[in-house]
Amino acid sequence: MKAAGFGAGKVILLGEHAVVYGYPAIAGALPLGVYAHMEAAERCALQTPGNLDEKQRALLQQAFGRAAEFAAWPKVLLRLEASLPMGAGLGSSAAVSVACAKALALAAFPHETREAQLEKAAEMAWRMEQVFHGSPSGVDNATSLRETLLWFCQGKVETLSCPTPLKILIAMAGQRSPTQSTVAQLRERQKKWPGHHKRLFEEIGRCTEEARGAIEAGDLALLGELMNVNQGLLAAMQLDSEKLIQKIHRLRGLGALGAKLTGAGGDGGAVVGLFEAPEGPMETLRAEGVECFACQLAGPRSL
Ligand code: MEV
């Protein structure tokens, strides 16, 4: 059965955390994500996945309620299916929000144009994401909804193109704390020491701007170098951990042009490596028992 809504997972190449403070980020959509299946029902409802605990279930229902309210509670039942690792820094909550929002837009506004439906879906997904994360930057939602490589700054979005294939390998580095708590801890340190955090965010912003030029010129070596520098700056803000560092160094050892944590970071989550050919390193990591996958974010695709 074709899903009524798909929300893509995302990977942030540069600029996480700084984006919350108004600096730019570059993020790409993953082929993995969350599907919302929909059927007619007596009342508007979301069937929550069986693997959630009570707290997560309540939060998801609360978020869904915010979107359903906007759509005037269409009489449909939604059921979610995920092909994306959840809670790993790959935008799973945004993917859930976007999948639900797209399905609700289809049910509630069937006669509107695709563009108008997407605009309404964006508003509903944003409402849901605010329940999940408090005050997110919006980069996860924007990437999940648009399903492309993009530049995001203060709510404004531009699609990026690359003349060469931009391929990555993502590896999992274990369980992590929720994004909201990592963002909140950084906020505490930033309030205490605003001066040096400003300098670090500014430097991340410069790296991200330079990385945009590198992507548009197809200069993967420079892009990788900038990802490494971005990792150093995230580490300076104590957003790394032993688990993340070990995986980042493994990716570099396997020939990554650049490697860093992606998403909120903290005590675990996911790392991303930039590779010209990620397939070999992916096989090697899998043989070592590491959960990982490769994909292309932009550029020409071979048949
Ligand atoms: C989380 O995927 C990215 C962060 O920058 C938070 C946000 O942008 O809201 C850590």
mmCIF file of C-alpha atoms and ligand atoms in Angstrom:
data_model
loop_
_atom_site.group_PDB
_atom_site.id
_atom_site.type_symbol
_atom_site.label_atom_id
_atom_site.label_comp_id
_atom_site.label_asym_id
_atom_site.label_seq_id
_atom_site.Cartn_x
_atom_site.Cartn_y
_atom_site.Cartn_z
ATOM 1 C CA MET A 1 0.000 0.000 0.000
ATOM 2 C CA LYS A 2 1.359 3.457 -0.923
ATOM 3 C CA ALA A 3 1.827 5.658 2.152
ATOM 4 C CA ALA A 4 -0.211 8.859 2.346
ATOM 5 C CA GLY A 5 2.750 10.739 3.791
ATOM 6 C CA PHE A 6 6.534 10.328 3.825
ATOM 7 C CA GLY A 7 8.908 12.279 6.048
ATOM 8 C CA ALA A 8 12.575 11.894 5.131
ATOM 9 C CA GLY A 9 15.301 11.545 7.739
ATOM 10 C CA LYS A 10 18.035 14.159 7.595
ATOM 11 C CA VAL A 11 21.768 14.504 8.053
ATOM 12 C CA ILE A 12 23.384 17.803 8.989
ATOM 13 C CA LEU A 13 26.684 18.229 7.150
ATOM 14 C CA LEU A 14 27.631 21.457 8.914
ATOM 15 C CA GLY A 15 26.124 23.951 11.343
ATOM 16 C CA GLU A 16 24.116 21.962 13.938
ATOM 17 C CA HIS A 17 23.595 23.829 17.209
ATOM 18 C CA ALA A 18 24.926 27.097 15.712
ATOM 19 C CA VAL A 19 21.744 27.064 13.583
ATOM 20 C CA VAL A 20 19.671 27.423 16.782
ATOM 21 C CA TYR A 21 21.484 30.758 17.376
ATOM 22 C CA GLY A 22 20.736 32.109 13.891
ATOM 23 C CA TYR A 23 23.794 30.840 11.973
ATOM 24 C CA PRO A 24 23.415 28.779 8.763
ATOM 25 C CA ALA A 25 23.373 25.000 8.431
ATOM 26 C CA ILE A 26 23.688 22.620 5.480
ATOM 27 C CA ALA A 27 21.531 19.498 5.662
ATOM 28 C CA GLY A 28 20.627 16.703 3.279
ATOM 29 C CA ALA A 29 17.599 14.404 3.095
ATOM 30 C CA LEU A 30 18.090 10.666 3.600
ATOM 31 C CA PRO A 31 16.362 7.988 1.546
ATOM 32 C CA LEU A 32 15.268 6.490 4.892
ATOM 33 C CA GLY A 33 12.396 8.032 6.795
ATOM 34 C CA VAL A 34 8.925 7.563 8.235
ATOM 35 C CA TYR A 35 5.778 6.569 6.343
ATOM 36 C CA ALA A 36 2.256 7.458 7.488
ATOM 37 C CA HIS A 37 -0.373 5.001 6.236
ATOM 38 C CA MET A 38 -3.931 6.306 6.312
ATOM 39 C CA GLU A 39 -7.433 4.821 6.276
ATOM 40 C CA ALA A 40 -10.966 6.197 6.764
ATOM 41 C CA ALA A 41 -12.133 5.987 10.391
ATOM 42 C CA GLU A 42 -14.885 7.097 12.792
ATOM 43 C CA ARG A 43 -12.631 9.803 14.244
ATOM 44 C CA CYS A 44 -9.211 11.336 13.717
ATOM 45 C CA ALA A 45 -6.561 9.223 15.462
ATOM 46 C CA LEU A 46 -2.938 8.119 15.382
ATOM 47 C CA GLN A 47 -2.074 4.529 16.171
ATOM 48 C CA THR A 48 1.198 4.820 18.113
ATOM 49 C CA PRO A 49 3.985 2.303 17.421
ATOM 50 C CA GLY A 50 4.221 -0.550 19.935
ATOM 51 C CA ASN A 51 7.888 0.071 20.839
ATOM 52 C CA LEU A 52 7.286 3.434 22.565
ATOM 53 C CA ASP A 53 7.162 3.868 26.324
ATOM 54 C CA GLU A 54 4.250 5.676 27.983
ATOM 55 C CA LYS A 55 5.979 9.074 28.073
ATOM 56 C CA GLN A 56 6.930 8.915 24.383
ATOM 57 C CA ARG A 57 3.423 7.756 23.478
ATOM 58 C CA ALA A 58 1.846 10.703 25.340
ATOM 59 C CA LEU A 59 4.230 13.190 23.684
ATOM 60 C CA LEU A 60 3.494 11.788 20.227
ATOM 61 C CA GLN A 61 -0.274 11.992 20.836
ATOM 62 C CA GLN A 62 0.069 15.552 22.110
ATOM 63 C CA ALA A 63 2.075 16.536 19.016
ATOM 64 C CA PHE A 64 -0.375 14.781 16.689
ATOM 65 C CA GLY A 65 -3.251 16.628 18.408
ATOM 66 C CA ARG A 66 -1.646 19.994 17.563
ATOM 67 C CA ALA A 67 -1.513 19.056 13.865
ATOM 68 C CA ALA A 68 -4.946 17.400 13.772
ATOM 69 C CA GLU A 69 -6.469 20.494 15.368
ATOM 70 C CA PHE A 70 -5.073 22.645 12.521
ATOM 71 C CA ALA A 71 -6.603 20.190 10.015
ATOM 72 C CA ALA A 72 -9.994 20.218 11.858
ATOM 73 C CA TRP A 73 -9.707 16.546 12.831
ATOM 74 C CA PRO A 74 -10.357 14.730 9.519
ATOM 75 C CA LYS A 75 -11.895 11.273 10.048
ATOM 76 C CA VAL A 76 -8.808 9.167 9.367
ATOM 77 C CA LEU A 77 -6.621 6.723 11.251
ATOM 78 C CA LEU A 78 -2.855 7.065 10.722
ATOM 79 C CA ARG A 79 -0.355 4.277 11.291
ATOM 80 C CA LEU A 80 3.408 4.903 11.233
ATOM 81 C CA GLU A 81 6.170 2.776 9.758
ATOM 82 C CA ALA A 82 9.851 3.743 10.029
ATOM 83 C CA SER A 83 12.841 2.749 7.923
ATOM 84 C CA LEU A 84 15.045 5.194 9.856
ATOM 85 C CA PRO A 85 16.928 4.594 13.138
ATOM 86 C CA MET A 86 14.888 6.497 15.753
ATOM 87 C CA GLY A 87 16.358 8.952 18.252
ATOM 88 C CA ALA A 88 19.836 8.800 16.710
ATOM 89 C CA GLY A 89 20.244 12.380 15.493
ATOM 90 C CA LEU A 90 18.925 11.627 12.017
ATOM 91 C CA GLY A 91 15.774 13.729 12.294
ATOM 92 C CA SER A 92 13.341 10.986 13.272
ATOM 93 C CA SER A 93 10.964 13.306 15.144
ATOM 94 C CA ALA A 94 10.841 15.704 12.180
ATOM 95 C CA ALA A 95 10.257 12.719 9.885
ATOM 96 C CA VAL A 96 7.333 11.592 12.077
ATOM 97 C CA SER A 97 5.957 15.152 12.063
ATOM 98 C CA VAL A 98 6.266 15.556 8.307
ATOM 99 C CA ALA A 99 4.793 12.108 7.534
ATOM 100 C CA CYS A 100 1.733 12.796 9.749
ATOM 101 C CA ALA A 101 1.388 16.357 8.461
ATOM 102 C CA LYS A 102 1.487 15.321 4.790
ATOM 103 C CA ALA A 103 -1.145 12.628 5.370
ATOM 104 C CA LEU A 104 -3.396 15.024 7.320
ATOM 105 C CA ALA A 105 -3.025 17.676 4.598
ATOM 106 C CA LEU A 106 -4.130 15.140 2.007
ATOM 107 C CA ALA A 107 -7.153 14.120 4.115
ATOM 108 C CA ALA A 108 -8.221 17.611 5.203
ATOM 109 C CA PHE A 109 -7.511 19.650 2.075
ATOM 110 C CA PRO A 110 -8.100 17.200 -0.815
ATOM 111 C CA HIS A 111 -9.102 19.870 -3.341
ATOM 112 C CA GLU A 112 -6.156 22.183 -2.817
ATOM 113 C CA THR A 113 -3.095 22.207 -5.091
ATOM 114 C CA ARG A 114 -0.111 20.066 -4.151
ATOM 115 C CA GLU A 115 1.777 23.263 -3.324
ATOM 116 C CA ALA A 116 -0.966 24.531 -0.981
ATOM 117 C CA GLN A 117 -1.157 21.111 0.687
ATOM 118 C CA LEU A 118 2.619 21.168 1.257
ATOM 119 C CA GLU A 119 2.405 24.637 2.782
ATOM 120 C CA LYS A 120 -0.256 23.418 5.215
ATOM 121 C CA ALA A 121 1.794 20.290 5.906
ATOM 122 C CA ALA A 122 4.805 22.510 6.725
ATOM 123 C CA GLU A 123 2.737 24.435 9.287
ATOM 124 C CA MET A 124 1.387 21.238 10.888
ATOM 125 C CA ALA A 125 4.833 19.592 11.001
ATOM 126 C CA TRP A 126 6.245 22.710 12.636
ATOM 127 C CA ARG A 127 3.521 22.574 15.322
ATOM 128 C CA MET A 128 4.396 18.934 16.034
ATOM 129 C CA GLU A 129 8.143 19.554 16.101
ATOM 130 C CA GLN A 130 7.660 22.320 18.678
ATOM 131 C CA VAL A 131 5.961 19.809 20.982
ATOM 132 C CA PHE A 132 8.883 17.386 20.516
ATOM 133 C CA HIS A 133 11.715 19.920 20.850
ATOM 134 C CA GLY A 134 10.511 23.142 22.457
ATOM 135 C CA SER A 135 12.200 25.737 20.252
ATOM 136 C CA PRO A 136 13.902 23.954 17.351
ATOM 137 C CA SER A 137 15.681 25.856 14.577
ATOM 138 C CA GLY A 138 13.436 24.299 11.919
ATOM 139 C CA VAL A 139 16.273 22.788 9.863
ATOM 140 C CA ASP A 140 15.126 19.190 10.480
ATOM 141 C CA ASN A 141 11.555 19.898 9.355
ATOM 142 C CA ALA A 142 12.605 21.870 6.293
ATOM 143 C CA THR A 143 14.929 19.091 5.100
ATOM 144 C CA SER A 144 12.432 16.333 5.797
ATOM 145 C CA LEU A 145 9.667 18.142 3.933
ATOM 146 C CA ARG A 146 11.710 19.235 0.897
ATOM 147 C CA GLU A 147 13.714 16.002 0.524
ATOM 148 C CA THR A 148 16.775 17.773 -0.883
ATOM 149 C CA LEU A 149 20.223 19.115 0.064
ATOM 150 C CA LEU A 150 19.654 22.557 1.471
ATOM 151 C CA TRP A 151 21.039 25.682 3.025
ATOM 152 C CA PHE A 152 19.004 26.804 6.060
ATOM 153 C CA CYS A 153 19.351 30.094 7.903
ATOM 154 C CA GLN A 154 16.795 31.692 10.235
ATOM 155 C CA GLY A 155 13.867 29.895 8.600
ATOM 156 C CA LYS A 156 14.991 30.681 5.038
ATOM 157 C CA VAL A 157 15.743 27.739 2.776
ATOM 158 C CA GLU A 158 17.710 27.411 -0.476
ATOM 159 C CA THR A 159 18.303 24.212 -2.440
ATOM 160 C CA LEU A 160 21.982 23.430 -3.069
ATOM 161 C CA SER A 161 23.366 21.623 -6.089
ATOM 162 C CA CYS A 162 26.708 19.910 -6.539
ATOM 163 C CA PRO A 163 28.410 19.124 -9.875
ATOM 164 C CA THR A 164 29.966 15.928 -8.452
ATOM 165 C CA PRO A 165 28.255 13.052 -6.609
ATOM 166 C CA LEU A 166 28.123 13.950 -2.890
ATOM 167 C CA LYS A 167 28.195 10.626 -1.061
ATOM 168 C CA ILE A 168 28.239 9.910 2.641
ATOM 169 C CA LEU A 169 28.440 7.035 5.077
ATOM 170 C CA ILE A 170 26.465 7.269 8.319
ATOM 171 C CA ALA A 171 27.428 5.100 11.282
ATOM 172 C CA MET A 172 25.576 4.662 14.552
ATOM 173 C CA ALA A 173 27.429 5.366 17.788
ATOM 174 C CA GLY A 174 24.915 4.085 20.325
ATOM 175 C CA GLN A 175 22.047 5.468 22.394
ATOM 176 C CA ARG A 176 21.986 9.155 23.225
ATOM 177 C CA SER A 177 20.074 11.661 25.337
ATOM 178 C CA PRO A 178 17.163 13.493 23.693
ATOM 179 C CA THR A 179 18.056 16.482 21.464
ATOM 180 C CA GLN A 180 16.113 18.828 23.725
ATOM 181 C CA SER A 181 18.362 18.115 26.730
ATOM 182 C CA THR A 182 21.634 18.463 24.735
ATOM 183 C CA VAL A 183 20.392 21.780 23.294
ATOM 184 C CA ALA A 184 19.326 22.935 26.788
ATOM 185 C CA GLN A 185 22.714 22.048 28.338
ATOM 186 C CA LEU A 186 24.516 24.016 25.634
ATOM 187 C CA ARG A 187 22.140 26.942 26.245
ATOM 188 C CA GLU A 188 23.147 26.940 29.931
ATOM 189 C CA ARG A 189 26.871 27.077 29.057
ATOM 190 C CA GLN A 190 26.237 29.717 26.378
ATOM 191 C CA LYS A 191 24.420 31.922 28.931
ATOM 192 C CA LYS A 192 27.296 31.520 31.375
ATOM 193 C CA TRP A 193 30.048 32.219 28.811
ATOM 194 C CA PRO A 194 28.400 34.111 25.931
ATOM 195 C CA GLY A 195 31.623 35.601 24.542
ATOM 196 C CA HIS A 196 33.524 32.478 23.639
ATOM 197 C CA HIS A 197 30.359 30.692 22.474
ATOM 198 C CA LYS A 198 29.727 33.596 20.094
ATOM 199 C CA ARG A 199 33.228 33.166 18.674
ATOM 200 C CA LEU A 200 32.714 29.418 18.236
ATOM 201 C CA PHE A 201 29.302 29.881 16.564
ATOM 202 C CA GLU A 202 30.750 32.554 14.280
ATOM 203 C CA GLU A 203 33.562 30.226 13.228
ATOM 204 C CA ILE A 204 31.045 27.414 12.563
ATOM 205 C CA GLY A 205 29.054 29.927 10.495
ATOM 206 C CA ARG A 206 32.169 30.771 8.444
ATOM 207 C CA CYS A 207 32.919 27.061 7.874
ATOM 208 C CA THR A 208 29.319 26.504 6.748
ATOM 209 C CA GLU A 209 29.479 29.413 4.299
ATOM 210 C CA GLU A 210 32.770 28.150 2.889
ATOM 211 C CA ALA A 211 31.308 24.645 2.664
ATOM 212 C CA ARG A 212 28.450 25.968 0.552
ATOM 213 C CA GLY A 213 31.007 27.284 -1.957
ATOM 214 C CA ALA A 214 32.848 23.943 -1.855
ATOM 215 C CA ILE A 215 29.627 22.015 -2.572
ATOM 216 C CA GLU A 216 28.640 24.308 -5.431
ATOM 217 C CA ALA A 217 32.163 23.972 -6.917
ATOM 218 C CA GLY A 218 32.232 20.175 -6.385
ATOM 219 C CA ASP A 219 35.356 20.511 -4.180
ATOM 220 C CA LEU A 220 34.840 17.489 -1.922
ATOM 221 C CA ALA A 221 38.344 17.689 -0.428
ATOM 222 C CA LEU A 222 37.627 21.193 0.904
ATOM 223 C CA LEU A 223 34.154 20.161 2.082
ATOM 224 C CA GLY A 224 35.675 17.253 4.040
ATOM 225 C CA GLU A 225 38.300 19.519 5.595
ATOM 226 C CA LEU A 226 35.574 21.926 6.722
ATOM 227 C CA MET A 227 33.536 19.083 8.229
ATOM 228 C CA ASN A 228 36.619 18.124 10.268
ATOM 229 C CA VAL A 229 37.036 21.717 11.466
ATOM 230 C CA ASN A 230 33.319 21.850 12.352
ATOM 231 C CA GLN A 231 33.802 18.676 14.405
ATOM 232 C CA GLY A 232 36.647 20.360 16.300
ATOM 233 C CA LEU A 233 34.414 23.317 17.108
ATOM 234 C CA LEU A 234 31.578 21.039 18.291
ATOM 235 C CA ALA A 235 34.097 19.226 20.489
ATOM 236 C CA ALA A 236 35.173 22.603 21.911
ATOM 237 C CA MET A 237 31.550 23.010 23.013
ATOM 238 C CA GLN A 238 31.620 19.571 24.703
ATOM 239 C CA LEU A 239 29.133 18.080 22.269
ATOM 240 C CA ASP A 240 31.246 15.009 21.533
ATOM 241 C CA SER A 241 31.818 11.845 23.555
ATOM 242 C CA GLU A 242 34.076 8.826 23.537
ATOM 243 C CA LYS A 243 31.575 6.801 21.473
ATOM 244 C CA LEU A 244 31.307 9.528 18.829
ATOM 245 C CA ILE A 245 35.065 10.202 18.692
ATOM 246 C CA GLN A 246 35.848 6.512 18.221
ATOM 247 C CA LYS A 247 33.480 6.248 15.227
ATOM 248 C CA ILE A 248 34.676 9.537 13.712
ATOM 249 C CA HIS A 249 38.275 8.322 13.825
ATOM 250 C CA ARG A 250 37.248 4.960 12.364
ATOM 251 C CA LEU A 251 35.597 6.738 9.404
ATOM 252 C CA ARG A 252 38.707 8.880 8.868
ATOM 253 C CA GLY A 253 40.842 5.729 9.082
ATOM 254 C CA LEU A 254 38.718 4.204 6.327
ATOM 255 C CA GLY A 255 39.510 7.155 4.053
ATOM 256 C CA ALA A 256 36.747 9.681 4.801
ATOM 257 C CA LEU A 257 37.539 13.109 3.330
ATOM 258 C CA GLY A 258 35.903 14.493 6.477
ATOM 259 C CA ALA A 259 33.957 13.065 9.403
ATOM 260 C CA LYS A 260 31.967 14.530 12.271
ATOM 261 C CA LEU A 261 29.019 13.977 14.557
ATOM 262 C CA THR A 262 25.674 14.882 13.036
ATOM 263 C CA GLY A 263 22.611 16.276 14.800
ATOM 264 C CA ALA A 264 22.633 17.067 18.487
ATOM 265 C CA GLY A 265 25.606 14.856 19.406
ATOM 266 C CA GLY A 266 26.263 14.354 23.105
ATOM 267 C CA ASP A 267 26.678 10.905 24.593
ATOM 268 C CA GLY A 268 25.936 8.985 21.365
ATOM 269 C CA GLY A 269 23.946 9.195 18.159
ATOM 270 C CA ALA A 270 25.224 9.175 14.610
ATOM 271 C CA VAL A 271 28.400 10.217 12.794
ATOM 272 C CA VAL A 272 28.758 11.154 9.127
ATOM 273 C CA GLY A 273 31.747 10.625 6.835
ATOM 274 C CA LEU A 274 32.211 12.107 3.358
ATOM 275 C CA PHE A 275 33.532 9.563 0.835
ATOM 276 C CA GLU A 276 34.066 9.430 -2.917
ATOM 277 C CA ALA A 277 33.087 5.730 -2.770
ATOM 278 C CA PRO A 278 31.456 4.796 0.567
ATOM 279 C CA GLU A 279 30.424 1.245 -0.421
ATOM 280 C CA GLY A 280 33.741 -0.486 0.538
ATOM 281 C CA PRO A 281 34.039 1.235 3.953
ATOM 282 C CA MET A 282 30.359 0.426 4.594
ATOM 283 C CA GLU A 283 31.018 -3.296 4.034
ATOM 284 C CA THR A 284 34.080 -3.132 6.317
ATOM 285 C CA LEU A 285 32.117 -1.445 9.122
ATOM 286 C CA ARG A 286 29.233 -3.894 8.788
ATOM 287 C CA ALA A 287 31.684 -6.787 9.060
ATOM 288 C CA GLU A 288 32.836 -5.189 12.333
ATOM 289 C CA GLY A 289 29.200 -5.210 13.550
ATOM 290 C CA VAL A 290 28.620 -1.456 13.163
ATOM 291 C CA GLU A 291 25.150 -0.352 12.080
ATOM 292 C CA CYS A 292 25.712 1.970 9.097
ATOM 293 C CA PHE A 293 24.415 2.940 5.671
ATOM 294 C CA ALA A 294 25.615 4.895 2.646
ATOM 295 C CA CYS A 295 23.712 7.281 0.413
ATOM 296 C CA GLN A 296 24.096 10.104 -2.077
ATOM 297 C CA LEU A 297 22.840 13.559 -1.063
ATOM 298 C CA ALA A 298 23.346 15.510 -4.297
ATOM 299 C CA GLY A 299 25.103 15.541 -7.665
ATOM 300 C CA PRO A 300 24.794 13.423 -10.795
ATOM 301 C CA ARG A 301 23.735 9.823 -10.225
ATOM 302 C CA SER A 302 25.227 6.896 -12.120
ATOM 303 C CA LEU A 303 22.674 4.517 -13.612
HETATM 304 C C1 MEV B 1 19.133 18.681 15.676
HETATM 305 O O1 MEV B 1 18.950 17.816 14.578
HETATM 306 C C2 MEV B 1 19.848 19.915 15.236
HETATM 307 C C3 MEV B 1 20.125 20.947 16.327
HETATM 308 O O2 MEV B 1 20.822 22.020 15.698
HETATM 309 C C4 MEV B 1 18.830 21.442 16.959
HETATM 310 C C5 MEV B 1 17.994 22.317 16.037
HETATM 311 O O3 MEV B 1 18.457 22.730 14.965
HETATM 312 O O4 MEV B 1 16.845 22.620 16.439
HETATM 313 C C6 MEV B 1 21.006 20.393 17.425
#
